[in-house]
Each structure stands twice: as structure tokens, then as C-alpha cells.
Short mmCIF file of C-alpha atoms and ligand atoms in Angstrom, two decimals:
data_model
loop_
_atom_site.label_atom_id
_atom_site.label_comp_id
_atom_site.label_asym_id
_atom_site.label_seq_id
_atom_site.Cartn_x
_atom_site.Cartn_y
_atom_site.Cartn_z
CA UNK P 1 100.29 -2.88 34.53
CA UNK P 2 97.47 -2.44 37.02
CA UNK P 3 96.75 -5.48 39.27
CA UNK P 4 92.53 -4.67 39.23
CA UNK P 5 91.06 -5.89 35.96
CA UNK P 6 88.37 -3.30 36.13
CA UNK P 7 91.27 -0.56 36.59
CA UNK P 8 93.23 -2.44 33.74
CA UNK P 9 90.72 -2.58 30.94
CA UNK P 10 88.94 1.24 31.14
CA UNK P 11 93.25 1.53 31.44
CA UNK P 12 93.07 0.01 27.86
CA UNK P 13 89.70 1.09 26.60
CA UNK P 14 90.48 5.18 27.26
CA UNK P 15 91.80 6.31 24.05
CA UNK P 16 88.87 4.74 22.11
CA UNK P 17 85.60 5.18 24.64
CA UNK P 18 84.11 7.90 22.74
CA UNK P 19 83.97 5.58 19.82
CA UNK P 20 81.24 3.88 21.83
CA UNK P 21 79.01 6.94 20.78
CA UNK P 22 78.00 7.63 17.50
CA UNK P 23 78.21 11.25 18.31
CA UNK P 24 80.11 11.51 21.59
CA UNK P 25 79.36 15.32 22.19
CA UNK P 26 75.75 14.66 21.26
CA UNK P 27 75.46 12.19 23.66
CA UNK P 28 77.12 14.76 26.47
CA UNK P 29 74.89 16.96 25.67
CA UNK P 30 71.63 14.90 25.50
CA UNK P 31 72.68 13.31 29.15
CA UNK P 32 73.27 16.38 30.58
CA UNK P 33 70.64 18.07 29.94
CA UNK P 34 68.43 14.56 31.34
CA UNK P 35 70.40 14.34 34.38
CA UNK P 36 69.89 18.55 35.01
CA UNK P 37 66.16 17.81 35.24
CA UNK P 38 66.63 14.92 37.44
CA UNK P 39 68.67 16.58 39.73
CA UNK P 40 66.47 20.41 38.91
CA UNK P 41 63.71 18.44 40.11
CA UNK P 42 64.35 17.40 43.52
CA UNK P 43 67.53 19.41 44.52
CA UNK P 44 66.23 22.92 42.65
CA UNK P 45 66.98 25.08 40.01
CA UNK P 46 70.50 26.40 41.45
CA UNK P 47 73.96 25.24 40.59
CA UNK P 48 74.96 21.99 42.85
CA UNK P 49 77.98 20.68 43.91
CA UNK P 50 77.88 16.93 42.17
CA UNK P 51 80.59 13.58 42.45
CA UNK P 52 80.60 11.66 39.67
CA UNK P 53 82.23 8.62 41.09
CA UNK P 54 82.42 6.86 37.61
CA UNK P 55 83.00 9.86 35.87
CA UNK P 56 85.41 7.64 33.00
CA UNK P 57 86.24 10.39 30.26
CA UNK P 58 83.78 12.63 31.62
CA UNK P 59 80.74 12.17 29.26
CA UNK P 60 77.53 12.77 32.25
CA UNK P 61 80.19 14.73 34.21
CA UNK P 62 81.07 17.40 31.28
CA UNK P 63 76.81 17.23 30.87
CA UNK P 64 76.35 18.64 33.96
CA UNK P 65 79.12 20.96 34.03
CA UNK P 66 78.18 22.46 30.74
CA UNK P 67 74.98 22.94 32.43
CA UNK P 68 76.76 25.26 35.82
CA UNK P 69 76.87 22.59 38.13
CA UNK P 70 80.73 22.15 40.14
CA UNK P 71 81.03 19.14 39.52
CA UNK P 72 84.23 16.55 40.64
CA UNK P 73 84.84 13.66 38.71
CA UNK P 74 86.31 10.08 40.28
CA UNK P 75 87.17 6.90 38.68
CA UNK P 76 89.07 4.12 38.98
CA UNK P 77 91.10 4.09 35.68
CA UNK P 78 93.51 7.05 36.64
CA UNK P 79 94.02 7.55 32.76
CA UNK P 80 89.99 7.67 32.08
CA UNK P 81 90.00 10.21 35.03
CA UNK P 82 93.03 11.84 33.36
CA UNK P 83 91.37 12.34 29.55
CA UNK P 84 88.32 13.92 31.92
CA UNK P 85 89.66 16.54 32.28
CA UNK P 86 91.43 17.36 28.92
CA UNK P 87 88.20 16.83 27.25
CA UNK P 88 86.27 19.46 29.83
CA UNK P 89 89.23 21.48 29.65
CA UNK P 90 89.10 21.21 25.71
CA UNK P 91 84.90 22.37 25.86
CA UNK P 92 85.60 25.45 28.08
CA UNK P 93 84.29 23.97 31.36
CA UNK P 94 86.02 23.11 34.94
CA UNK P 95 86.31 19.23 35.62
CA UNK P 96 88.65 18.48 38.65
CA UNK P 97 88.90 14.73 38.95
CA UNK P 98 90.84 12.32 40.92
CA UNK P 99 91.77 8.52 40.47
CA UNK P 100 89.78 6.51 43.25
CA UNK P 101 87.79 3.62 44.24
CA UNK P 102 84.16 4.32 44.47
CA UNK P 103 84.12 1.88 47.34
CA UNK P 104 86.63 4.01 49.23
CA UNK P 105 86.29 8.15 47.98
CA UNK P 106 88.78 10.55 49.24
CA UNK P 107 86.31 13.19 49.71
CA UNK P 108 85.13 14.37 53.78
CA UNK P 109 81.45 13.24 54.78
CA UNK P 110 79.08 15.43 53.61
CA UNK P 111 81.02 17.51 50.53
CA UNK P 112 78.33 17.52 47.97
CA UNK P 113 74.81 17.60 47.27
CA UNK P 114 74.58 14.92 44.74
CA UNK P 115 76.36 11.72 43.91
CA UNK P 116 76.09 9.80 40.40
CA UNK P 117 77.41 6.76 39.24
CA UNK P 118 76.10 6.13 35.73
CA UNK P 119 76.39 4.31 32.87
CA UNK P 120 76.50 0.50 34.53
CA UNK P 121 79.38 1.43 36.23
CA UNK P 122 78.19 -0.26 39.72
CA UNK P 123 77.79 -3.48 37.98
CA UNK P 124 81.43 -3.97 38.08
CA UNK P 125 81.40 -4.80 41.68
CA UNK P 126 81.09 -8.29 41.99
CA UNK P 127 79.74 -8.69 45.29
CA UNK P 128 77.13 -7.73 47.89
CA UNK P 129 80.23 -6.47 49.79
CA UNK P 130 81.42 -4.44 47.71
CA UNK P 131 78.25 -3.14 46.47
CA UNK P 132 77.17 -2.22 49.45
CA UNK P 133 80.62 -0.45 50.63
CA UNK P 134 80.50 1.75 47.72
CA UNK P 135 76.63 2.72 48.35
CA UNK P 136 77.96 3.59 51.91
CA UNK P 137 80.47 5.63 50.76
CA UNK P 138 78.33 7.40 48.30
CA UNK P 139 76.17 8.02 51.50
CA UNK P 140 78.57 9.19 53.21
CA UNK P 141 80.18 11.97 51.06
CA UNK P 142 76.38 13.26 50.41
CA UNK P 143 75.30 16.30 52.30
CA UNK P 144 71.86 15.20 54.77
CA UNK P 145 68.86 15.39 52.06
CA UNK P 146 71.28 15.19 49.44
CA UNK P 147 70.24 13.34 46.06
CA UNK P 148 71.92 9.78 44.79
CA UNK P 149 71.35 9.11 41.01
CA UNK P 150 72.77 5.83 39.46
CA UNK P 151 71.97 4.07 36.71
CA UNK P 152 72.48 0.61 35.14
CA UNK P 153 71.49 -1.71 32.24
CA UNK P 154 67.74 -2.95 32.20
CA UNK P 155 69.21 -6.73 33.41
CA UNK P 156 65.58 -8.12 34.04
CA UNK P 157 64.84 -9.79 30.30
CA UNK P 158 68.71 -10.24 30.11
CA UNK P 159 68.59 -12.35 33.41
CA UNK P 160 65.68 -14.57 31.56
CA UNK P 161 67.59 -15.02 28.26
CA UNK P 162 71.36 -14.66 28.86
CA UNK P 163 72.06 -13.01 26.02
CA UNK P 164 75.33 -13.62 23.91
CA UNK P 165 75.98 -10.82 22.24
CA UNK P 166 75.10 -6.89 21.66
CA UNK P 167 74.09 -4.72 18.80
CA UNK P 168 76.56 -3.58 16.70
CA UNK P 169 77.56 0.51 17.08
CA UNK P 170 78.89 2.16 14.27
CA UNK P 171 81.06 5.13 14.91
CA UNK P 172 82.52 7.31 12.07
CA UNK P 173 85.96 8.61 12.51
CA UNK P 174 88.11 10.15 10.27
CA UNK P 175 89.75 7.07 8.91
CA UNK P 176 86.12 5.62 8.36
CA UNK P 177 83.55 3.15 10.31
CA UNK P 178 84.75 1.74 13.69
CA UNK P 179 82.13 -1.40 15.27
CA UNK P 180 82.07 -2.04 18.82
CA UNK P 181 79.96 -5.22 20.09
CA UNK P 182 80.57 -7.47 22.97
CA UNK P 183 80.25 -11.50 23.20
CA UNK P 184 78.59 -12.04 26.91
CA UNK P 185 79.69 -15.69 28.67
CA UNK P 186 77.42 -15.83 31.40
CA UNK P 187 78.61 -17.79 34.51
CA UNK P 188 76.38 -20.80 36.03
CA UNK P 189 74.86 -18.36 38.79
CA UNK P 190 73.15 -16.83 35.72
CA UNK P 191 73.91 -13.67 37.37
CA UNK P 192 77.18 -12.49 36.49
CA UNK P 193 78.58 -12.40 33.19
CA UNK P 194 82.48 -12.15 31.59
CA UNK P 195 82.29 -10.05 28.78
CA UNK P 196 84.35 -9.61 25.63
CA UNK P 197 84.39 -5.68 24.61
CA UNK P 198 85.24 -6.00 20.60
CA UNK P 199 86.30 -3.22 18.37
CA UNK P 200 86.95 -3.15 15.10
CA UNK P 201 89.04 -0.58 13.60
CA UNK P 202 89.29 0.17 9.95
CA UNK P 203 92.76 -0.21 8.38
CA UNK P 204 92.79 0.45 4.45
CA UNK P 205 90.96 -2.51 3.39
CA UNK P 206 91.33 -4.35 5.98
CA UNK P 207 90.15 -4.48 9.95
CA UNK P 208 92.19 -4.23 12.90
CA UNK P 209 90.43 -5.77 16.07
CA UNK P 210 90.82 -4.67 19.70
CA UNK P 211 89.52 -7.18 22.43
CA UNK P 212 89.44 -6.03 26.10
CA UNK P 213 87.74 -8.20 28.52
CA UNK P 214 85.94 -7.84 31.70
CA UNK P 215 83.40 -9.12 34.21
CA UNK P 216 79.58 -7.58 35.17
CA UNK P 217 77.06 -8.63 37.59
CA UNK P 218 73.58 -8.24 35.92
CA UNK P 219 71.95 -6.66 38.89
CA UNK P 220 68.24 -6.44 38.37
CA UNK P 221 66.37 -2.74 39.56
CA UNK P 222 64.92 -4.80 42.82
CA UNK P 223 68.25 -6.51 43.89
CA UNK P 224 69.56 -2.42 43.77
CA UNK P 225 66.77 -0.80 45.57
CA UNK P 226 67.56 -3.43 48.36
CA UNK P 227 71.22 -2.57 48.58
CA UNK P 228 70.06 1.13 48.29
CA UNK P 229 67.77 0.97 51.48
CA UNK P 230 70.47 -0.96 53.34
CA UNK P 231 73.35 1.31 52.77
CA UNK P 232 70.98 4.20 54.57
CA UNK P 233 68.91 5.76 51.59
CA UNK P 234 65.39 6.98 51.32
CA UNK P 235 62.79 7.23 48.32
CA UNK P 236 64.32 4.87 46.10
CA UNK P 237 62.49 5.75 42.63
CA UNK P 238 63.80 4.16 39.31
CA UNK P 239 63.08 6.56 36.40
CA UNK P 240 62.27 4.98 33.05
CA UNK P 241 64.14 6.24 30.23
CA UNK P 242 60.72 7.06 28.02
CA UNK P 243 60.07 9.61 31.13
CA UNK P 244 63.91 10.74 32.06
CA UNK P 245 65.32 11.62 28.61
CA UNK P 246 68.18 9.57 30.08
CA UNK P 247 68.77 6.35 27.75
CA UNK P 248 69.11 3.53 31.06
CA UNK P 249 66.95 3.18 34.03
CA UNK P 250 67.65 5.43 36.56
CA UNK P 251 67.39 5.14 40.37
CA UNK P 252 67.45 8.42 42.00
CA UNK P 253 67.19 8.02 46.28
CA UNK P 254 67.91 10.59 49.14
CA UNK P 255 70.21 10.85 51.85
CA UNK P 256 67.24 11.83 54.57
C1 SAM J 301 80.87 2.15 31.35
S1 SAM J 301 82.07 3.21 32.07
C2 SAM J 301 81.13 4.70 32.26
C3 SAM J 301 82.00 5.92 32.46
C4 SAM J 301 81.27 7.24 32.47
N1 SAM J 301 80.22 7.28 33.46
C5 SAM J 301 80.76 7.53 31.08
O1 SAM J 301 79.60 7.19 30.80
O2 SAM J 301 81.52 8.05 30.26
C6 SAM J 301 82.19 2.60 33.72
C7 SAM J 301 83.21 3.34 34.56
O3 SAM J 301 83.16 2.83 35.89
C8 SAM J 301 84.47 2.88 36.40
N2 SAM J 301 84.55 1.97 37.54
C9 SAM J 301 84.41 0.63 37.56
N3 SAM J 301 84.59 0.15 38.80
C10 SAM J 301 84.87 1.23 39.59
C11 SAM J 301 85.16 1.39 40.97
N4 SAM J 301 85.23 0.34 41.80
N5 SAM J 301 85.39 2.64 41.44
C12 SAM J 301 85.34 3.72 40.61
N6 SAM J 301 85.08 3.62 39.29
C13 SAM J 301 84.85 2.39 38.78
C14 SAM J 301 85.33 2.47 35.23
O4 SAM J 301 86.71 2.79 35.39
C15 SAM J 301 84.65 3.19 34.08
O5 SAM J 301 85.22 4.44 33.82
#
């Protein structure tokens, strides 16, 4: 078993991510296309070369691909980077992917012209260290005027109220409904939070629960910007979902 509890519990959650989505090829689809027009926008209508560096099973990083960009997936949970590329390789389209840290990528300075790490995937990092080693790194690997996109949860109200909980999803499988929620324990810095990752599986009449556990740190879009700026990035600009298509604030900068 893995020693990082990060690595350990997207280890766990693999086989069951997609049940996160309602429609998990829906929501491939629907991110791809909002993260094409990010990245059409500033970078051009061409085919890019794109690093997902928290690709997980590949849901923004098959987007994109269905959509021409060569694009290389990277995560820390070798068996999330792993069901990547069955699942492109399962839609028709070319995902090469790696296990890695995003605070350490195996890839040579300057080897792509865009760099995402979506879905609250940054969040994970605990500290302003770390945090600010894998923003290097991102800058690093990006081509001069290349384009970073990242995007998080909206933590501002949630750093007010310190939530408990989440909604409830509902996913239908085969076998019938499957819930996923999480219970939120925040810590007394009010800034970081251990999280509970509940889901319930249907059994006959009965439920079977799953309970994987982790830890977040609710960064808020101006704490970001400032660790975006001091890892070397220009034109920070966060992208609200009602204009981006893309369903979390978005922070798109530029390796000038
Ligand atoms: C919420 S998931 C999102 C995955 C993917 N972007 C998606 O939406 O399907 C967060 C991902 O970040 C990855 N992750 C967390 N910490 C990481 C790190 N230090 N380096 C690389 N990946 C990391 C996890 O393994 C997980 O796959």
C-alpha cells in the first residue's frame, strides 16, 4: 500500500470515479469542449500539445483529445493514470500518461504549450511549499507564452461557513442508484479541511458503503493568483463558470 494518502485514496477511489458523474461521457464531453475555447482563445485554433498533470481517469484530458489536441496525461495515483488510458483507448483517441508528482514532472522544460490541473486537484497540496513547487514545475515544462489553466472549488463562502457536508449525486449504474456525498471536518486554521468521500452502493435491498478519506486546503481565487504570480506567471484571469461553460472557476495565466 502506498505511503502518500493522496496517492492511496484516488488508489482506492479509481474503479468507482466515474460514478461521481451522473453521465461521465457527458461530462467529458461538455469539459472538453469548455476547456477547447479556453485554450482556442488565447493559444489559437490549431491542435496543441497539452499536460494534464491531474489527469485522474482522464475525464478533461480525453475532452481535449477528442477535440485533436496531443495531449499527455500525469497523476499521482499510478492506477487513475493507468484506467486513463484504457478509457481513451476504449473512445478511439491517443492518451499517453505517466504516474508522477505534479510537484516534480518528468517532462524537459519547455515540452508543451499548455498545462492544466483541474478539477481541485491543487488543493491537495497542503502547503505554500508545495503549492508553489508544483506551480514552478508547471512553469517550467510550459513552452515561453505558453497557457496555464487550473481550476478549483469556489472556497470563498465555504471559508465563511465551513460547511459539513455536500449535495448528494446520484449516479445510475446497471445494478441501480449509487450516492456519493462527503462529511467535511474542518481543522482550527479554518483553512484546511479532512474530508470523508462516502459512497453508497446498492446491494439488493440493501446498501453497501465505501468511505475513503482525505485532506484539502480550501484555497480561496486570491490566495492562488498570489502563488501564481510568484511561481513566474503573467495575466492571471479567473474565468467564471456562467462565462467558461466549465462548471468551477477557472484561472487561466501565461508563461510570458
Ligand atoms: C478530483 S481528482 C480530478 C482528476 C481529473 N482531473 C478528473 O477530473 O477526472 C484530483 C486528482 O489530482 C491528483 N493529484 C492529487 N495530488 C497530486 C499531486 N501531488 N500530483 C499529481 N496529481 C495529484 C489525484 O491523484 C486525482 O487524480
Amino acid at each position: 500500500m502506498s505511503e502518500n494518502p493522496v496517492r492511496q485514496f484516488y488508489d482506492q477511489l479509481t474503479a468507482d470515479y466515474h460514478l461521481i458523474y451522473q453521465d461521465w461521457d457527458a461530462g467529458i464531453a461538455r469539459q472538453g469542449a469548455a476547456l477547447d475555447q479556453l485554450i482556442t482563445a488565447q493559444l489559437g485554433a490549431t491542435a496543441q500539445t497539452v499536460l494534464d498533470c491531474a489527469c485522474g481517469i482522464g475525464t478533461q484530458a480525453i475532452g481535449l483529445a477528442q477535440r485533436g489536441h496531443r495531449v499527455t496525461g500525469s497523476d499521482l495515483s499510478p492506477a487513475a493514470a493507468a484506467r486513463a488510458v484504457r478509457e481513451a483507448g476504449t473512445r478511439g483517441v491517443a492518451l499517453p500518461t505517466t504516474a508522477a508528482d505534479m510537484r516534480q514532472l518528468p517532462f524537459r522544460a519547455t515540452s508543451f504549450d499548455a498545462v492544466l490541473c483541474a478539477d481541485n486537484a491543487l488543493p491537495h497540496l497542503l502547503t505554500a511549499e508545495d503549492v508553489h513547487a508544483a506551480l514552478t514545475d508547471m512553469h517550467r515544462v510550459l513552452r515561453a507564452d505558453g497557457l496555464l489553466l487550473l481550476s478549483i472549488r469556489p472556497y470563498e463562502q465555504a471559508r465563511l461557513t465551513h460547511p459539513t457536508t455536500t449535495p448528494l449525486q446520484v449516479s445510475h449504474t446497471p445494478a441501480g442508484r449509487t450516492i456519493t456525498f462527503q462529511l467535511w471536518n474542518w481543522h482550527a486554521d479554518g483553512q484546511r479541511y479532512d474530508v470523508e468521500h462516502v459512497q453508497l452502493l446498492p446491494e439488493g435491498d440493501a446498501w453497501t458503503s465505501r468511505v475513503r478519506r482525505t485532506t484539502y486546503w480550501a484555497l480561496t481565487r486570491e490566495q492562488l493568483t498570489g502563488f501564481v504570480i510568484d511561481a513566474g506567471f503573467t495575466e492571471p484571469t479567473w474565468h467564471r463558470p456562467e462565462d467558461s461553460g466549465f462548471f468551477q472557476p477557472l484561472l487561466t495565466a501565461r508563461s510570458r
